[in-house]
Amino acid sequence: MSTNTIAINQSMDRFNDHDSVWLFGYGSLIFKADFPFIEKRPAHILNWARRFWQGSHDHRGTPEAPGRVATLTPDAGAVCAGMAYLISPQVFAHLDYREKNGYLRLSTDIFFEDGGQQEGLFYIAREDNAAFLGQAPELDIAHQINAAHGPSGRNREYLLNLATALRELGAHDAHVFAIEHHLLAMAPG
Ligand code: BEZ
């Protein structure tokens, strides 16, 4: 069921000789940075849209009842808000392991909300990974999220924490806020 992406990500070594690298987080990395970082700055990337289309059977769900977590889908003109972290390249070994289930590292231009831009990296779960669930009505996504929990906690908390963190950043995300709206109308599963 899982595609182990550790080896693929380790072959993405173009920043290995840098002292530090910018990592753009758009999902749990916004509200749960459980790794050492040098600096963090609110930021956005272009032409990607955040979607709860990736299945999670190892963090926020189980193989029997997978949860849904965020990935990005290409979307011309879209602006995806998040948090950028300046980290040492060694930190990627930890993140590659944590996100081994389908997430690949890609490079992108990162635009800081206080000005300036830098090339950096982000993780994406593409539709060709085994855990990908894809599009569904936001109400159905909310029902699935409400019922799921795994070793990293309740899937519902993941989404609600993300929605809160996006609001604190002053960011609007219609997809996330629609799922949040449905979830808040449901008793926790
Ligand atoms: C993120 O927040 O950017 C993220 C978190 C987990 C896996 C991939 C990306």
mmCIF file of C-alpha atoms and ligand atoms in Angstrom:
data_model
loop_
_atom_site.group_PDB
_atom_site.id
_atom_site.type_symbol
_atom_site.label_atom_id
_atom_site.label_comp_id
_atom_site.label_asym_id
_atom_site.label_seq_id
_atom_site.Cartn_x
_atom_site.Cartn_y
_atom_site.Cartn_z
ATOM 1 C CA MET A 1 0.000 0.000 0.000
ATOM 2 C CA SER A 2 2.866 2.420 0.592
ATOM 3 C CA THR A 3 5.558 3.810 -1.660
ATOM 4 C CA ASN A 4 8.719 4.422 0.318
ATOM 5 C CA THR A 5 10.013 7.747 -0.973
ATOM 6 C CA ILE A 6 13.098 8.020 1.281
ATOM 7 C CA ALA A 7 15.596 6.872 -1.379
ATOM 8 C CA ILE A 8 14.023 9.045 -4.087
ATOM 9 C CA ASN A 9 14.188 12.103 -1.839
ATOM 10 C CA GLN A 10 17.792 11.422 -0.838
ATOM 11 C CA SER A 11 18.750 11.475 -4.510
ATOM 12 C CA MET A 12 17.456 15.062 -4.629
ATOM 13 C CA ASP A 13 20.783 16.400 -3.373
ATOM 14 C CA ARG A 14 21.132 19.783 -5.068
ATOM 15 C CA PHE A 15 21.113 21.713 -1.751
ATOM 16 C CA ASN A 16 23.349 19.279 0.169
ATOM 17 C CA ASP A 17 26.409 21.531 -0.045
ATOM 18 C CA HIS A 18 24.438 24.530 1.305
ATOM 19 C CA ASP A 19 24.691 25.477 4.983
ATOM 20 C CA SER A 20 20.941 26.085 5.089
ATOM 21 C CA VAL A 21 17.885 25.585 2.877
ATOM 22 C CA TRP A 22 14.396 27.112 2.897
ATOM 23 C CA LEU A 23 11.578 24.594 3.316
ATOM 24 C CA PHE A 24 8.016 25.687 2.510
ATOM 25 C CA GLY A 25 5.317 24.108 4.697
ATOM 26 C CA TYR A 26 1.656 24.229 3.738
ATOM 27 C CA GLY A 27 0.094 21.522 5.939
ATOM 28 C CA SER A 28 1.045 20.232 9.364
ATOM 29 C CA LEU A 29 4.425 21.927 9.011
ATOM 30 C CA ILE A 30 2.648 25.256 9.526
ATOM 31 C CA PHE A 31 1.433 24.402 13.031
ATOM 32 C CA LYS A 32 3.734 21.521 14.038
ATOM 33 C CA ALA A 33 7.410 22.181 13.408
ATOM 34 C CA ASP A 34 8.968 19.282 15.332
ATOM 35 C CA PHE A 35 12.437 19.856 13.876
ATOM 36 C CA PRO A 36 15.181 22.386 14.501
ATOM 37 C CA PHE A 37 15.053 25.508 12.367
ATOM 38 C CA ILE A 38 17.132 28.666 12.169
ATOM 39 C CA GLU A 39 14.352 31.057 11.221
ATOM 40 C CA LYS A 40 10.729 30.968 10.080
ATOM 41 C CA ARG A 41 8.859 33.420 7.862
ATOM 42 C CA PRO A 42 5.270 33.504 6.556
ATOM 43 C CA ALA A 43 5.447 32.925 2.824
ATOM 44 C CA HIS A 44 3.591 31.693 -0.237
ATOM 45 C CA ILE A 45 4.280 29.771 -3.412
ATOM 46 C CA LEU A 46 2.586 30.203 -6.772
ATOM 47 C CA ASN A 47 0.580 27.929 -9.068
ATOM 48 C CA TRP A 48 -0.190 25.269 -6.460
ATOM 49 C CA ALA A 49 -3.477 24.679 -4.587
ATOM 50 C CA ARG A 50 -3.736 22.903 -1.204
ATOM 51 C CA ARG A 51 -6.087 19.910 -1.268
ATOM 52 C CA PHE A 52 -7.009 17.158 1.210
ATOM 53 C CA TRP A 53 -6.458 14.510 -1.411
ATOM 54 C CA GLN A 54 -3.667 12.422 0.165
ATOM 55 C CA GLY A 55 -4.598 9.402 2.250
ATOM 56 C CA SER A 56 -2.969 8.872 5.640
ATOM 57 C CA HIS A 57 -2.834 5.357 7.052
ATOM 58 C CA ASP A 58 0.308 5.925 9.128
ATOM 59 C CA HIS A 59 -0.210 9.322 10.822
ATOM 60 C CA ARG A 60 -3.856 10.458 10.928
ATOM 61 C CA GLY A 61 -5.570 7.208 10.060
ATOM 62 C CA THR A 62 -5.044 3.480 9.775
ATOM 63 C CA PRO A 63 -4.911 1.059 6.824
ATOM 64 C CA GLU A 64 -8.548 0.113 7.622
ATOM 65 C CA ALA A 65 -9.742 3.714 7.963
ATOM 66 C CA PRO A 66 -7.282 6.102 6.285
ATOM 67 C CA GLY A 67 -7.497 9.774 7.062
ATOM 68 C CA ARG A 68 -6.895 12.626 4.634
ATOM 69 C CA VAL A 69 -4.013 15.070 4.778
ATOM 70 C CA ALA A 70 -2.888 17.969 2.640
ATOM 71 C CA THR A 71 -1.024 17.833 -0.624
ATOM 72 C CA LEU A 72 -0.686 20.336 -3.451
ATOM 73 C CA THR A 73 -2.114 20.134 -6.946
ATOM 74 C CA PRO A 74 -0.916 22.246 -9.886
ATOM 75 C CA ASP A 75 -3.272 25.218 -10.401
ATOM 76 C CA ALA A 76 -2.220 28.072 -12.692
ATOM 77 C CA GLY A 77 -2.554 31.414 -10.920
ATOM 78 C CA ALA A 78 -3.197 29.922 -7.459
ATOM 79 C CA VAL A 79 -1.430 31.308 -4.391
ATOM 80 C CA CYS A 80 -0.710 28.847 -1.573
ATOM 81 C CA ALA A 81 0.054 30.480 1.779
ATOM 82 C CA GLY A 82 2.202 28.755 4.369
ATOM 83 C CA MET A 83 5.288 28.997 6.519
ATOM 84 C CA ALA A 84 8.893 28.864 5.332
ATOM 85 C CA TYR A 85 11.605 27.438 7.604
ATOM 86 C CA LEU A 86 15.319 27.917 7.182
ATOM 87 C CA ILE A 87 16.838 24.561 8.099
ATOM 88 C CA SER A 88 20.103 22.700 7.784
ATOM 89 C CA PRO A 89 20.093 20.095 4.976
ATOM 90 C CA GLN A 90 20.506 17.319 7.584
ATOM 91 C CA VAL A 91 16.962 18.000 8.834
ATOM 92 C CA PHE A 92 15.617 16.559 5.582
ATOM 93 C CA ALA A 93 16.678 13.070 6.702
ATOM 94 C CA HIS A 94 14.199 13.367 9.598
ATOM 95 C CA LEU A 95 11.445 14.799 7.412
ATOM 96 C CA ASP A 96 12.024 12.299 4.596
ATOM 97 C CA TYR A 97 11.482 9.526 7.148
ATOM 98 C CA ARG A 98 8.456 11.183 8.758
ATOM 99 C CA GLU A 99 6.832 11.766 5.390
ATOM 100 C CA LYS A 100 8.059 8.591 3.722
ATOM 101 C CA ASN A 101 4.612 7.569 2.602
ATOM 102 C CA GLY A 102 4.395 9.156 -0.819
ATOM 103 C CA TYR A 103 5.765 12.676 -0.366
ATOM 104 C CA LEU A 104 8.479 13.800 -2.772
ATOM 105 C CA ARG A 105 10.680 16.863 -2.388
ATOM 106 C CA LEU A 106 10.528 19.438 -5.196
ATOM 107 C CA SER A 107 12.120 22.846 -5.580
ATOM 108 C CA THR A 108 10.199 26.095 -5.947
ATOM 109 C CA ASP A 109 10.487 29.848 -5.599
ATOM 110 C CA ILE A 110 9.303 30.892 -2.126
ATOM 111 C CA PHE A 111 7.915 34.424 -1.730
ATOM 112 C CA PHE A 112 8.186 35.879 1.780
ATOM 113 C CA GLU A 113 5.288 38.008 3.019
ATOM 114 C CA ASP A 114 7.743 40.607 4.341
ATOM 115 C CA GLY A 115 9.444 40.833 0.958
ATOM 116 C CA GLY A 116 12.015 38.992 -1.093
ATOM 117 C CA GLN A 117 12.151 35.501 -2.470
ATOM 118 C CA GLN A 118 14.415 32.453 -2.347
ATOM 119 C CA GLU A 119 14.536 29.090 -4.036
ATOM 120 C CA GLY A 120 13.682 26.285 -1.610
ATOM 121 C CA LEU A 121 11.992 22.935 -1.262
ATOM 122 C CA PHE A 122 8.541 21.599 -0.474
ATOM 123 C CA TYR A 123 6.981 18.162 -0.183
ATOM 124 C CA ILE A 124 4.218 17.017 -2.491
ATOM 125 C CA ALA A 125 2.203 13.798 -2.713
ATOM 126 C CA ARG A 126 1.450 13.324 -6.392
ATOM 127 C CA GLU A 127 -1.461 11.377 -7.780
ATOM 128 C CA ASP A 128 0.823 8.502 -8.807
ATOM 129 C CA ASN A 129 1.581 7.563 -5.176
ATOM 130 C CA ALA A 130 -0.221 4.554 -3.682
ATOM 131 C CA ALA A 131 -1.779 6.498 -0.798
ATOM 132 C CA PHE A 132 -3.353 9.149 -3.051
ATOM 133 C CA LEU A 133 -7.148 9.336 -2.661
ATOM 134 C CA GLY A 134 -7.949 12.293 -4.907
ATOM 135 C CA GLN A 135 -10.881 14.572 -5.286
ATOM 136 C CA ALA A 136 -14.179 14.153 -3.409
ATOM 137 C CA PRO A 137 -16.971 16.506 -2.308
ATOM 138 C CA GLU A 138 -15.825 18.567 0.689
ATOM 139 C CA LEU A 139 -18.688 17.175 2.826
ATOM 140 C CA ASP A 140 -17.494 13.611 2.121
ATOM 141 C CA ILE A 141 -13.915 14.638 2.922
ATOM 142 C CA ALA A 142 -15.140 16.107 6.218
ATOM 143 C CA HIS A 143 -16.971 12.878 7.139
ATOM 144 C CA GLN A 144 -13.839 10.824 6.417
ATOM 145 C CA ILE A 145 -11.619 13.197 8.408
ATOM 146 C CA ASN A 146 -14.061 13.268 11.315
ATOM 147 C CA ALA A 147 -13.958 9.487 11.654
ATOM 148 C CA ALA A 148 -10.192 8.984 11.267
ATOM 149 C CA HIS A 149 -7.453 8.848 13.859
ATOM 150 C CA GLY A 150 -3.961 7.379 13.891
ATOM 151 C CA PRO A 151 -0.612 7.404 15.722
ATOM 152 C CA SER A 152 -0.217 11.186 15.252
ATOM 153 C CA GLY A 153 -3.687 11.937 16.602
ATOM 154 C CA ARG A 154 -7.163 12.728 15.366
ATOM 155 C CA ASN A 155 -7.492 13.709 11.729
ATOM 156 C CA ARG A 156 -10.116 16.294 12.768
ATOM 157 C CA GLU A 157 -7.543 18.110 14.937
ATOM 158 C CA TYR A 158 -5.129 18.260 11.991
ATOM 159 C CA LEU A 159 -7.650 20.065 9.824
ATOM 160 C CA LEU A 160 -8.947 22.372 12.551
ATOM 161 C CA ASN A 161 -5.389 23.286 13.599
ATOM 162 C CA LEU A 162 -4.490 24.031 10.004
ATOM 163 C CA ALA A 163 -7.554 26.243 9.492
ATOM 164 C CA THR A 164 -6.707 28.184 12.665
ATOM 165 C CA ALA A 165 -3.072 28.573 11.629
ATOM 166 C CA LEU A 166 -4.093 29.833 8.171
ATOM 167 C CA ARG A 167 -6.399 32.407 9.745
ATOM 168 C CA GLU A 168 -3.558 33.557 11.994
ATOM 169 C CA LEU A 169 -1.485 34.040 8.848
ATOM 170 C CA GLY A 170 -4.303 36.119 7.337
ATOM 171 C CA ALA A 171 -4.653 33.553 4.562
ATOM 172 C CA HIS A 172 -7.906 32.453 2.948
ATOM 173 C CA ASP A 173 -8.234 28.897 1.685
ATOM 174 C CA ALA A 174 -11.757 28.120 0.462
ATOM 175 C CA HIS A 175 -11.169 24.330 0.370
ATOM 176 C CA VAL A 176 -9.803 24.107 3.927
ATOM 177 C CA PHE A 177 -12.418 26.487 5.336
ATOM 178 C CA ALA A 178 -15.272 24.587 3.657
ATOM 179 C CA ILE A 179 -14.122 21.305 5.235
ATOM 180 C CA GLU A 180 -13.690 23.095 8.581
ATOM 181 C CA HIS A 181 -17.257 24.429 8.296
ATOM 182 C CA HIS A 182 -18.628 20.907 7.753
ATOM 183 C CA LEU A 183 -16.498 19.456 10.565
ATOM 184 C CA LEU A 184 -17.666 22.023 13.082
ATOM 185 C CA ALA A 185 -21.244 20.964 12.383
ATOM 186 C CA MET A 186 -20.410 17.315 13.236
ATOM 187 C CA ALA A 187 -19.946 15.735 16.639
ATOM 188 C CA PRO A 188 -16.333 14.496 16.823
ATOM 189 C CA GLY A 189 -16.275 10.909 15.508
HETATM 190 C C1 BEZ B 1 3.694 20.426 4.893
HETATM 191 O O1 BEZ B 1 3.127 20.913 5.869
HETATM 192 O O2 BEZ B 1 4.151 21.148 4.004
HETATM 193 C C2 BEZ B 1 3.848 18.972 4.791
HETATM 194 C C3 BEZ B 1 3.618 18.194 5.884
HETATM 195 C C4 BEZ B 1 3.729 16.850 5.780
HETATM 196 C C5 BEZ B 1 4.073 16.271 4.584
HETATM 197 C C6 BEZ B 1 4.328 17.052 3.522
HETATM 198 C C7 BEZ B 1 4.202 18.412 3.618
#
